[in-house]
Amino acid sequence: NRIDLEGDAIHFFSESAQIDLDERLTVEAQLRRALERGELRMVYQPKVALASGRIVGFEALLRWQNAELGEVSPVRFIPLAERTGLIVPIGAWVLHETCRQLARWNAGGARLRVAVNLSPRQFDQKDLVPMMQRCIEETGVDAGCLEFEITETALMSREVEVDALLHAIRALGVELSIDDFGTGYSSLAALKRFPVQRLKIDRAFIRDLGRDEDSAAIVRSIVNLARNLKLAVVAEGVETEEQLAILRGLACDDYQGFLFSRPVEADVVPALIEANRAVLA
Ligand code: C2E
Ligand code: MG
Ligand code: MG
Ligand code: MG
């Protein structure tokens, strides 16, 4: 009986593994064509100053709408794009599209800021920095309005090699943020050495603010760490007024989250900024 059960379990497992594999191959085949078919687009989520309530910038987030698969979450397709190397052309498209959009928004003299996520797989791209440089020149975007977000895990897993690359990227005049901060294992020495301007506190700690005292203590430590290193600090994933109140008490600089706004389509951004101005005026 036990043997039968085990046999069944093994059979069941391999069947679902096969389905997983089929699904993965389908998604991969579709993703390979996503760029040429124009299925990718960027959406933008505002970052807001805690003290003033003013929109201080946006994070550009990739979306993939596929006829067969529907809207696929980046949580699913970014890791696949990284595994297959597709992240290199996709990442180049993301940067170009975002710069083009940013240049258009700022054409009238505005100084909107936008952050783009960078994958560690893009670090291996030989011409990453020249590609960024070309993108900035071709779109005419002000490099000072552009920022790159790199996860703490990505940075710390390749601490030594990444240092020179970060300095080269920073030399373009853009700013750098450490994304999902608090989930990796940063050495203080690395944090001090890396040419970054901002820490983004991982959503997991913000989610538990007000529910669990450890999270509040962690958030407080990160804010203090940022202060001492003269870095700005942003809280991601703020969903409730209670979380916002706690963050205000901790003197966090900026926040981002569904409470203020979900990521929006590019054509909604000007109206969002207008509405924000009107409320503050
Ligand atoms: P991330 O860079 O940490 O981006 C923040 C994610 O949190 C976004 O998910 C955003 O929609 C979500 N978020 C923002 N506020 C809230 C909130 O209040 N509650 C909740 N539950 N979620 C919130 P999204 O757009 O699904 O992206 C997931 C991840 O995929 C990103 O995490 C980033 O690691 C990756 N990603 C997205 N776009 C790109 C891209 O263009 N390039 C690369 N390399 N990675 C990207
Ligand atoms: Mg990010
Ligand atoms: Mg993040
Ligand atoms: Mg994240």
mmCIF file of C-alpha atoms and ligand atoms in Angstrom:
data_model
loop_
_atom_site.group_PDB
_atom_site.id
_atom_site.type_symbol
_atom_site.label_atom_id
_atom_site.label_comp_id
_atom_site.label_asym_id
_atom_site.label_seq_id
_atom_site.Cartn_x
_atom_site.Cartn_y
_atom_site.Cartn_z
ATOM 1 C CA ASN A 1 0.000 0.000 0.000
ATOM 2 C CA ARG A 2 2.717 2.395 1.019
ATOM 3 C CA ILE A 3 4.665 1.528 -2.069
ATOM 4 C CA ASP A 4 1.590 2.200 -4.222
ATOM 5 C CA LEU A 5 1.079 5.555 -2.611
ATOM 6 C CA GLU A 6 4.667 6.457 -3.197
ATOM 7 C CA GLY A 7 4.402 5.278 -6.770
ATOM 8 C CA ASP A 8 1.346 7.443 -7.212
ATOM 9 C CA ALA A 9 3.056 10.390 -5.687
ATOM 10 C CA ILE A 10 5.997 10.007 -8.017
ATOM 11 C CA HIS A 11 3.726 9.658 -11.024
ATOM 12 C CA PHE A 12 1.729 12.693 -9.961
ATOM 13 C CA PHE A 13 4.884 14.710 -9.436
ATOM 14 C CA SER A 14 6.396 13.932 -12.820
ATOM 15 C CA GLU A 15 3.132 14.738 -14.577
ATOM 16 C CA SER A 16 2.885 18.161 -13.002
ATOM 17 C CA ALA A 17 6.585 18.736 -13.624
ATOM 18 C CA GLN A 18 5.899 18.020 -17.305
ATOM 19 C CA ILE A 19 3.057 20.540 -17.305
ATOM 20 C CA ASP A 20 5.355 23.074 -15.644
ATOM 21 C CA LEU A 21 7.962 22.463 -18.318
ATOM 22 C CA ASP A 22 5.436 22.769 -21.168
ATOM 23 C CA GLU A 23 4.107 25.941 -19.680
ATOM 24 C CA ARG A 24 7.570 27.338 -19.257
ATOM 25 C CA LEU A 25 8.467 26.588 -22.860
ATOM 26 C CA THR A 26 5.249 28.214 -24.075
ATOM 27 C CA VAL A 27 5.876 31.324 -22.010
ATOM 28 C CA GLU A 28 9.477 31.409 -23.174
ATOM 29 C CA ALA A 29 8.521 31.057 -26.845
ATOM 30 C CA GLN A 30 5.984 33.864 -26.439
ATOM 31 C CA LEU A 31 8.435 36.079 -24.562
ATOM 32 C CA ARG A 32 10.967 35.709 -27.381
ATOM 33 C CA ARG A 33 8.465 37.380 -29.712
ATOM 34 C CA ALA A 34 7.070 39.903 -27.253
ATOM 35 C CA LEU A 35 9.427 42.702 -28.291
ATOM 36 C CA GLU A 36 8.909 42.452 -32.048
ATOM 37 C CA ARG A 37 5.160 42.088 -31.573
ATOM 38 C CA GLY A 38 5.005 45.223 -29.462
ATOM 39 C CA GLU A 39 3.498 43.432 -26.462
ATOM 40 C CA LEU A 40 5.620 45.229 -23.879
ATOM 41 C CA ARG A 41 4.808 48.557 -22.306
ATOM 42 C CA MET A 42 5.879 50.602 -19.306
ATOM 43 C CA VAL A 43 3.656 51.785 -16.479
ATOM 44 C CA TYR A 44 4.707 54.367 -13.903
ATOM 45 C CA GLN A 45 4.180 54.473 -10.151
ATOM 46 C CA PRO A 46 4.593 57.777 -8.304
ATOM 47 C CA LYS A 47 7.023 58.267 -5.423
ATOM 48 C CA VAL A 48 5.815 60.837 -2.940
ATOM 49 C CA ALA A 49 7.619 63.005 -0.363
ATOM 50 C CA LEU A 50 6.319 62.050 3.083
ATOM 51 C CA ALA A 51 6.568 65.541 4.522
ATOM 52 C CA SER A 52 4.915 67.513 1.708
ATOM 53 C CA GLY A 53 2.768 64.950 -0.109
ATOM 54 C CA ARG A 54 4.362 66.070 -3.354
ATOM 55 C CA ILE A 55 5.097 63.642 -6.194
ATOM 56 C CA VAL A 56 8.885 63.551 -6.455
ATOM 57 C CA GLY A 57 9.249 61.003 -9.218
ATOM 58 C CA PHE A 58 8.113 57.721 -10.714
ATOM 59 C CA GLU A 59 9.290 54.133 -10.944
ATOM 60 C CA ALA A 60 9.007 52.648 -14.435
ATOM 61 C CA LEU A 61 7.605 49.097 -14.310
ATOM 62 C CA LEU A 62 7.418 46.690 -17.221
ATOM 63 C CA ARG A 63 4.143 45.097 -18.353
ATOM 64 C CA TRP A 64 3.611 42.258 -20.843
ATOM 65 C CA GLN A 65 0.244 41.725 -22.526
ATOM 66 C CA ASN A 66 0.145 38.544 -24.610
ATOM 67 C CA ALA A 67 -2.779 37.349 -26.755
ATOM 68 C CA GLU A 68 -2.510 33.766 -25.526
ATOM 69 C CA LEU A 69 -1.333 34.268 -21.931
ATOM 70 C CA GLY A 70 -3.078 37.514 -21.076
ATOM 71 C CA GLU A 71 -1.282 40.002 -18.826
ATOM 72 C CA VAL A 72 1.754 38.212 -17.400
ATOM 73 C CA SER A 73 3.252 39.496 -14.134
ATOM 74 C CA PRO A 74 6.898 40.628 -14.177
ATOM 75 C CA VAL A 75 7.366 38.459 -11.089
ATOM 76 C CA ARG A 76 6.884 35.547 -13.520
ATOM 77 C CA PHE A 77 8.522 36.701 -16.720
ATOM 78 C CA ILE A 78 11.513 38.726 -15.453
ATOM 79 C CA PRO A 79 13.181 35.647 -13.909
ATOM 80 C CA LEU A 80 12.555 33.803 -17.194
ATOM 81 C CA ALA A 81 13.990 36.705 -19.175
ATOM 82 C CA GLU A 82 17.028 36.606 -16.898
ATOM 83 C CA ARG A 83 17.532 32.857 -17.285
ATOM 84 C CA THR A 84 17.314 33.008 -21.068
ATOM 85 C CA GLY A 85 19.327 36.193 -21.514
ATOM 86 C CA LEU A 86 16.294 37.895 -23.087
ATOM 87 C CA ILE A 87 16.613 40.497 -20.337
ATOM 88 C CA VAL A 88 19.444 42.114 -22.304
ATOM 89 C CA PRO A 89 17.368 43.209 -25.335
ATOM 90 C CA ILE A 90 14.300 43.695 -23.124
ATOM 91 C CA GLY A 91 16.283 45.809 -20.654
ATOM 92 C CA ALA A 92 17.593 47.944 -23.512
ATOM 93 C CA TRP A 93 14.032 48.444 -24.755
ATOM 94 C CA VAL A 94 12.858 49.351 -21.227
ATOM 95 C CA LEU A 95 15.538 52.001 -20.886
ATOM 96 C CA HIS A 96 14.969 53.440 -24.341
ATOM 97 C CA GLU A 97 11.190 53.545 -23.974
ATOM 98 C CA THR A 98 11.407 55.149 -20.518
ATOM 99 C CA CYS A 99 13.946 57.770 -21.626
ATOM 100 C CA ARG A 100 11.848 58.623 -24.667
ATOM 101 C CA GLN A 101 8.816 59.086 -22.426
ATOM 102 C CA LEU A 102 10.745 61.068 -19.820
ATOM 103 C CA ALA A 103 12.216 63.391 -22.456
ATOM 104 C CA ARG A 104 8.710 64.056 -23.730
ATOM 105 C CA TRP A 105 7.341 64.807 -20.247
ATOM 106 C CA ASN A 106 10.228 67.151 -19.506
ATOM 107 C CA ALA A 107 10.237 68.856 -22.916
ATOM 108 C CA GLY A 108 8.334 71.852 -21.535
ATOM 109 C CA GLY A 109 10.970 72.495 -18.858
ATOM 110 C CA ALA A 110 9.607 70.180 -16.154
ATOM 111 C CA ARG A 111 12.077 68.113 -14.158
ATOM 112 C CA LEU A 112 10.244 64.884 -13.559
ATOM 113 C CA ARG A 113 12.421 62.044 -12.282
ATOM 114 C CA VAL A 114 12.046 58.410 -13.310
ATOM 115 C CA ALA A 115 13.719 55.261 -11.950
ATOM 116 C CA VAL A 116 14.352 52.175 -14.088
ATOM 117 C CA ASN A 117 14.982 48.691 -12.663
ATOM 118 C CA LEU A 118 18.236 47.044 -13.646
ATOM 119 C CA SER A 119 18.714 43.279 -13.649
ATOM 120 C CA PRO A 120 22.027 41.768 -12.486
ATOM 121 C CA ARG A 121 22.088 39.850 -15.787
ATOM 122 C CA GLN A 122 22.516 43.187 -17.542
ATOM 123 C CA PHE A 123 25.812 43.674 -15.668
ATOM 124 C CA ASP A 124 27.296 40.969 -17.915
ATOM 125 C CA GLN A 125 26.368 42.913 -21.012
ATOM 126 C CA LYS A 126 29.678 44.212 -22.350
ATOM 127 C CA ASP A 127 28.289 47.442 -23.746
ATOM 128 C CA LEU A 128 25.860 48.236 -20.896
ATOM 129 C CA VAL A 129 27.314 51.652 -20.055
ATOM 130 C CA PRO A 130 27.779 52.748 -23.703
ATOM 131 C CA MET A 131 24.210 51.563 -24.355
ATOM 132 C CA MET A 132 22.972 53.749 -21.483
ATOM 133 C CA GLN A 133 25.032 56.659 -22.742
ATOM 134 C CA ARG A 134 23.632 56.297 -26.274
ATOM 135 C CA CYS A 135 20.131 56.100 -24.907
ATOM 136 C CA ILE A 136 20.562 59.318 -22.923
ATOM 137 C CA GLU A 137 22.065 61.127 -25.921
ATOM 138 C CA GLU A 138 19.570 59.901 -28.496
ATOM 139 C CA THR A 139 16.513 60.776 -26.419
ATOM 140 C CA GLY A 140 17.994 64.018 -25.110
ATOM 141 C CA VAL A 141 16.897 63.185 -21.585
ATOM 142 C CA ASP A 142 18.568 64.980 -18.677
ATOM 143 C CA ALA A 143 20.688 62.270 -17.003
ATOM 144 C CA GLY A 144 20.106 63.963 -13.653
ATOM 145 C CA CYS A 145 16.415 63.051 -13.933
ATOM 146 C CA LEU A 146 17.202 59.370 -14.445
ATOM 147 C CA GLU A 147 17.804 56.774 -11.765
ATOM 148 C CA PHE A 148 18.565 53.056 -11.712
ATOM 149 C CA GLU A 149 17.274 50.649 -9.067
ATOM 150 C CA ILE A 150 19.385 47.579 -8.358
ATOM 151 C CA THR A 151 18.349 45.025 -5.749
ATOM 152 C CA GLU A 152 20.471 44.556 -2.667
ATOM 153 C CA THR A 153 20.766 40.840 -3.423
ATOM 154 C CA ALA A 154 22.098 41.549 -6.925
ATOM 155 C CA LEU A 155 24.663 43.991 -5.591
ATOM 156 C CA MET A 156 25.935 41.950 -2.715
ATOM 157 C CA SER A 157 26.253 38.700 -4.643
ATOM 158 C CA ARG A 158 28.776 40.351 -6.945
ATOM 159 C CA GLU A 159 30.165 42.970 -4.622
ATOM 160 C CA VAL A 160 33.679 43.260 -6.034
ATOM 161 C CA GLU A 161 33.013 43.212 -9.786
ATOM 162 C CA VAL A 162 29.994 45.453 -9.485
ATOM 163 C CA ASP A 163 31.760 48.324 -7.752
ATOM 164 C CA ALA A 164 33.584 49.595 -10.856
ATOM 165 C CA LEU A 165 30.469 49.191 -12.979
ATOM 166 C CA LEU A 166 28.384 51.249 -10.544
ATOM 167 C CA HIS A 167 30.960 54.023 -10.658
ATOM 168 C CA ALA A 168 30.879 53.983 -14.477
ATOM 169 C CA ILE A 169 27.070 54.168 -14.488
ATOM 170 C CA ARG A 170 27.080 56.914 -11.887
ATOM 171 C CA ALA A 171 29.567 58.868 -14.030
ATOM 172 C CA LEU A 172 26.821 59.227 -16.648
ATOM 173 C CA GLY A 173 25.197 61.642 -14.200
ATOM 174 C CA VAL A 174 22.333 59.353 -13.178
ATOM 175 C CA GLU A 175 21.412 58.390 -9.606
ATOM 176 C CA LEU A 176 21.468 54.901 -8.101
ATOM 177 C CA SER A 177 19.150 53.220 -5.605
ATOM 178 C CA ILE A 178 19.389 49.936 -3.760
ATOM 179 C CA ASP A 179 16.042 48.183 -4.222
ATOM 180 C CA ASP A 180 14.368 45.718 -1.821
ATOM 181 C CA PHE A 181 16.767 46.794 0.909
ATOM 182 C CA GLY A 182 16.793 44.698 4.078
ATOM 183 C CA THR A 183 16.298 41.326 2.409
ATOM 184 C CA GLY A 184 19.945 40.801 1.431
ATOM 185 C CA TYR A 185 23.089 40.943 3.459
ATOM 186 C CA SER A 186 24.799 44.250 2.886
ATOM 187 C CA SER A 187 28.154 44.768 4.438
ATOM 188 C CA LEU A 188 28.429 48.269 5.823
ATOM 189 C CA ALA A 189 31.778 48.618 4.066
ATOM 190 C CA ALA A 190 30.137 47.910 0.688
ATOM 191 C CA LEU A 191 27.275 50.296 1.406
ATOM 192 C CA LYS A 192 29.736 53.044 2.190
ATOM 193 C CA ARG A 193 31.804 52.355 -0.915
ATOM 194 C CA PHE A 194 29.025 51.953 -3.485
ATOM 195 C CA PRO A 195 28.160 55.249 -5.198
ATOM 196 C CA VAL A 196 24.436 55.028 -4.346
ATOM 197 C CA GLN A 197 22.153 57.868 -3.312
ATOM 198 C CA ARG A 198 19.101 56.041 -2.013
ATOM 199 C CA LEU A 199 17.825 52.955 -0.189
ATOM 200 C CA LYS A 200 14.380 51.513 -0.901
ATOM 201 C CA ILE A 201 13.049 49.586 2.094
ATOM 202 C CA ASP A 202 11.590 46.241 1.019
ATOM 203 C CA ARG A 203 7.830 45.946 0.934
ATOM 204 C CA ALA A 204 7.834 43.025 3.402
ATOM 205 C CA PHE A 205 8.888 45.291 6.301
ATOM 206 C CA ILE A 206 6.347 47.970 5.398
ATOM 207 C CA ARG A 207 3.567 45.389 5.173
ATOM 208 C CA ASP A 208 4.107 44.353 8.781
ATOM 209 C CA LEU A 209 4.429 47.891 10.185
ATOM 210 C CA GLY A 210 1.831 48.353 12.886
ATOM 211 C CA ARG A 211 1.346 44.589 13.149
ATOM 212 C CA ASP A 212 4.695 43.506 14.409
ATOM 213 C CA GLU A 213 7.233 45.416 16.443
ATOM 214 C CA ASP A 214 10.262 43.791 14.847
ATOM 215 C CA SER A 215 9.352 45.286 11.475
ATOM 216 C CA ALA A 216 9.066 48.755 12.988
ATOM 217 C CA ALA A 217 12.481 48.259 14.592
ATOM 218 C CA ILE A 218 13.978 47.123 11.274
ATOM 219 C CA VAL A 219 12.482 50.066 9.388
ATOM 220 C CA ARG A 220 13.766 52.445 12.066
ATOM 221 C CA SER A 221 17.259 50.927 11.791
ATOM 222 C CA ILE A 222 17.271 51.271 7.998
ATOM 223 C CA VAL A 223 16.140 54.902 8.177
ATOM 224 C CA ASN A 224 18.889 55.645 10.719
ATOM 225 C CA LEU A 225 21.474 53.790 8.660
ATOM 226 C CA ALA A 226 20.489 55.820 5.599
ATOM 227 C CA ARG A 227 20.698 59.068 7.605
ATOM 228 C CA ASN A 228 24.177 58.226 8.873
ATOM 229 C CA LEU A 229 25.420 57.336 5.401
ATOM 230 C CA LYS A 230 23.746 60.489 4.000
ATOM 231 C CA LEU A 231 21.461 58.471 1.745
ATOM 232 C CA ALA A 232 17.828 59.212 1.011
ATOM 233 C CA VAL A 233 15.353 56.510 2.034
ATOM 234 C CA VAL A 234 12.142 55.396 0.338
ATOM 235 C CA ALA A 235 9.494 53.008 1.685
ATOM 236 C CA GLU A 236 7.891 50.719 -0.897
ATOM 237 C CA GLY A 237 4.502 49.037 -0.741
ATOM 238 C CA VAL A 238 2.684 51.528 1.515
ATOM 239 C CA GLU A 239 -0.959 50.450 1.519
ATOM 240 C CA THR A 240 -2.501 51.959 4.674
ATOM 241 C CA GLU A 241 -2.748 55.304 6.467
ATOM 242 C CA GLU A 242 -1.401 53.587 9.562
ATOM 243 C CA GLN A 243 1.799 52.548 7.777
ATOM 244 C CA LEU A 244 2.139 56.076 6.439
ATOM 245 C CA ALA A 245 1.759 57.603 9.915
ATOM 246 C CA ILE A 246 4.426 55.301 11.345
ATOM 247 C CA LEU A 247 6.814 56.139 8.493
ATOM 248 C CA ARG A 248 6.231 59.826 9.065
ATOM 249 C CA GLY A 249 7.158 59.331 12.714
ATOM 250 C CA LEU A 250 10.386 57.676 11.587
ATOM 251 C CA ALA A 251 11.221 60.583 9.269
ATOM 252 C CA CYS A 252 11.464 58.451 6.147
ATOM 253 C CA ASP A 253 11.935 60.710 3.083
ATOM 254 C CA ASP A 254 9.638 59.304 0.405
ATOM 255 C CA TYR A 255 7.116 56.534 -0.082
ATOM 256 C CA GLN A 256 5.563 54.568 -2.869
ATOM 257 C CA GLY A 257 2.531 52.288 -2.733
ATOM 258 C CA PHE A 258 -1.061 51.531 -3.617
ATOM 259 C CA LEU A 259 -2.244 53.959 -0.887
ATOM 260 C CA PHE A 260 -1.161 56.900 -3.049
ATOM 261 C CA SER A 261 -1.427 55.263 -6.468
ATOM 262 C CA ARG A 262 -0.960 52.009 -8.317
ATOM 263 C CA PRO A 263 1.350 52.113 -11.329
ATOM 264 C CA VAL A 264 -0.447 54.044 -14.106
ATOM 265 C CA GLU A 265 -0.266 54.150 -17.902
ATOM 266 C CA ALA A 266 2.064 56.796 -19.360
ATOM 267 C CA ASP A 267 -0.771 58.976 -20.643
ATOM 268 C CA VAL A 268 -2.218 59.301 -17.130
ATOM 269 C CA VAL A 269 1.001 60.698 -15.640
ATOM 270 C CA PRO A 270 0.505 64.393 -16.576
ATOM 271 C CA ALA A 271 -3.008 64.393 -15.074
ATOM 272 C CA LEU A 272 -1.722 62.724 -11.922
ATOM 273 C CA ILE A 273 0.904 65.448 -11.510
ATOM 274 C CA GLU A 274 -1.664 68.173 -12.173
ATOM 275 C CA ALA A 275 -4.056 66.731 -9.576
ATOM 276 C CA ASN A 276 -1.217 66.479 -7.052
ATOM 277 C CA ARG A 277 -0.308 70.140 -7.639
ATOM 278 C CA ALA A 278 -3.907 71.243 -7.307
ATOM 279 C CA VAL A 279 -4.343 69.418 -3.987
ATOM 280 C CA LEU A 280 -1.169 70.980 -2.560
ATOM 281 C CA ALA A 281 -1.837 74.492 -3.827
HETATM 282 P P1 C2E B 1 10.286 46.237 -7.603
HETATM 283 O O1 C2E B 1 11.300 46.916 -8.443
HETATM 284 O O2 C2E B 1 10.589 46.114 -6.166
HETATM 285 O O3 C2E B 1 8.936 47.040 -7.868
HETATM 286 C C1 C2E B 1 7.938 47.256 -6.918
HETATM 287 C C2 C2E B 1 6.795 46.290 -7.104
HETATM 288 O O4 C2E B 1 5.876 46.457 -6.015
HETATM 289 C C3 C2E B 1 5.966 46.520 -8.366
HETATM 290 O O5 C2E B 1 5.478 45.252 -8.769
HETATM 291 C C4 C2E B 1 4.823 47.385 -7.853
HETATM 292 O O6 C2E B 1 3.672 47.330 -8.676
HETATM 293 C C5 C2E B 1 4.581 46.730 -6.523
HETATM 294 N N1 C2E B 1 3.902 47.619 -5.570
HETATM 295 C C6 C2E B 1 3.996 48.943 -5.453
HETATM 296 N N2 C2E B 1 3.243 49.402 -4.432
HETATM 297 C C7 C2E B 1 2.652 48.327 -3.879
HETATM 298 C C8 C2E B 1 1.729 48.151 -2.778
HETATM 299 O O7 C2E B 1 1.319 49.094 -2.090
HETATM 300 N N3 C2E B 1 1.345 46.885 -2.510
HETATM 301 C C9 C2E B 1 1.764 45.807 -3.236
HETATM 302 N N4 C2E B 1 1.301 44.605 -2.890
HETATM 303 N N5 C2E B 1 2.635 45.943 -4.277
HETATM 304 C C10 C2E B 1 3.071 47.187 -4.590
HETATM 305 P P2 C2E B 1 5.569 44.756 -10.301
HETATM 306 O O8 C2E B 1 5.343 45.905 -11.232
HETATM 307 O O9 C2E B 1 4.708 43.552 -10.406
HETATM 308 O O10 C2E B 1 7.088 44.349 -10.450
HETATM 309 C C11 C2E B 1 7.631 43.305 -9.695
HETATM 310 C C12 C2E B 1 9.130 43.246 -9.843
HETATM 311 O O11 C2E B 1 9.487 42.915 -11.197
HETATM 312 C C13 C2E B 1 9.835 44.564 -9.554
HETATM 313 O O12 C2E B 1 9.997 44.743 -8.161
HETATM 314 C C14 C2E B 1 11.141 44.343 -10.283
HETATM 315 O O13 C2E B 1 12.008 43.546 -9.501
HETATM 316 C C15 C2E B 1 10.699 43.547 -11.489
HETATM 317 N N6 C2E B 1 10.528 44.477 -12.628
HETATM 318 C C16 C2E B 1 9.456 45.195 -13.012
HETATM 319 N N7 C2E B 1 9.722 45.937 -14.109
HETATM 320 C C17 C2E B 1 11.021 45.689 -14.419
HETATM 321 C C18 C2E B 1 11.909 46.157 -15.450
HETATM 322 O O14 C2E B 1 11.584 47.002 -16.294
HETATM 323 N N8 C2E B 1 13.183 45.645 -15.461
HETATM 324 C C19 C2E B 1 13.604 44.732 -14.520
HETATM 325 N N9 C2E B 1 14.870 44.281 -14.594
HETATM 326 N N10 C2E B 1 12.804 44.299 -13.528
HETATM 327 C C20 C2E B 1 11.528 44.766 -13.485
HETATM 328 MG MG MG B 2 12.242 48.694 -8.185
HETATM 329 MG MG MG B 3 11.460 47.130 -4.771
HETATM 330 MG MG MG B 4 10.635 43.976 -5.172
#
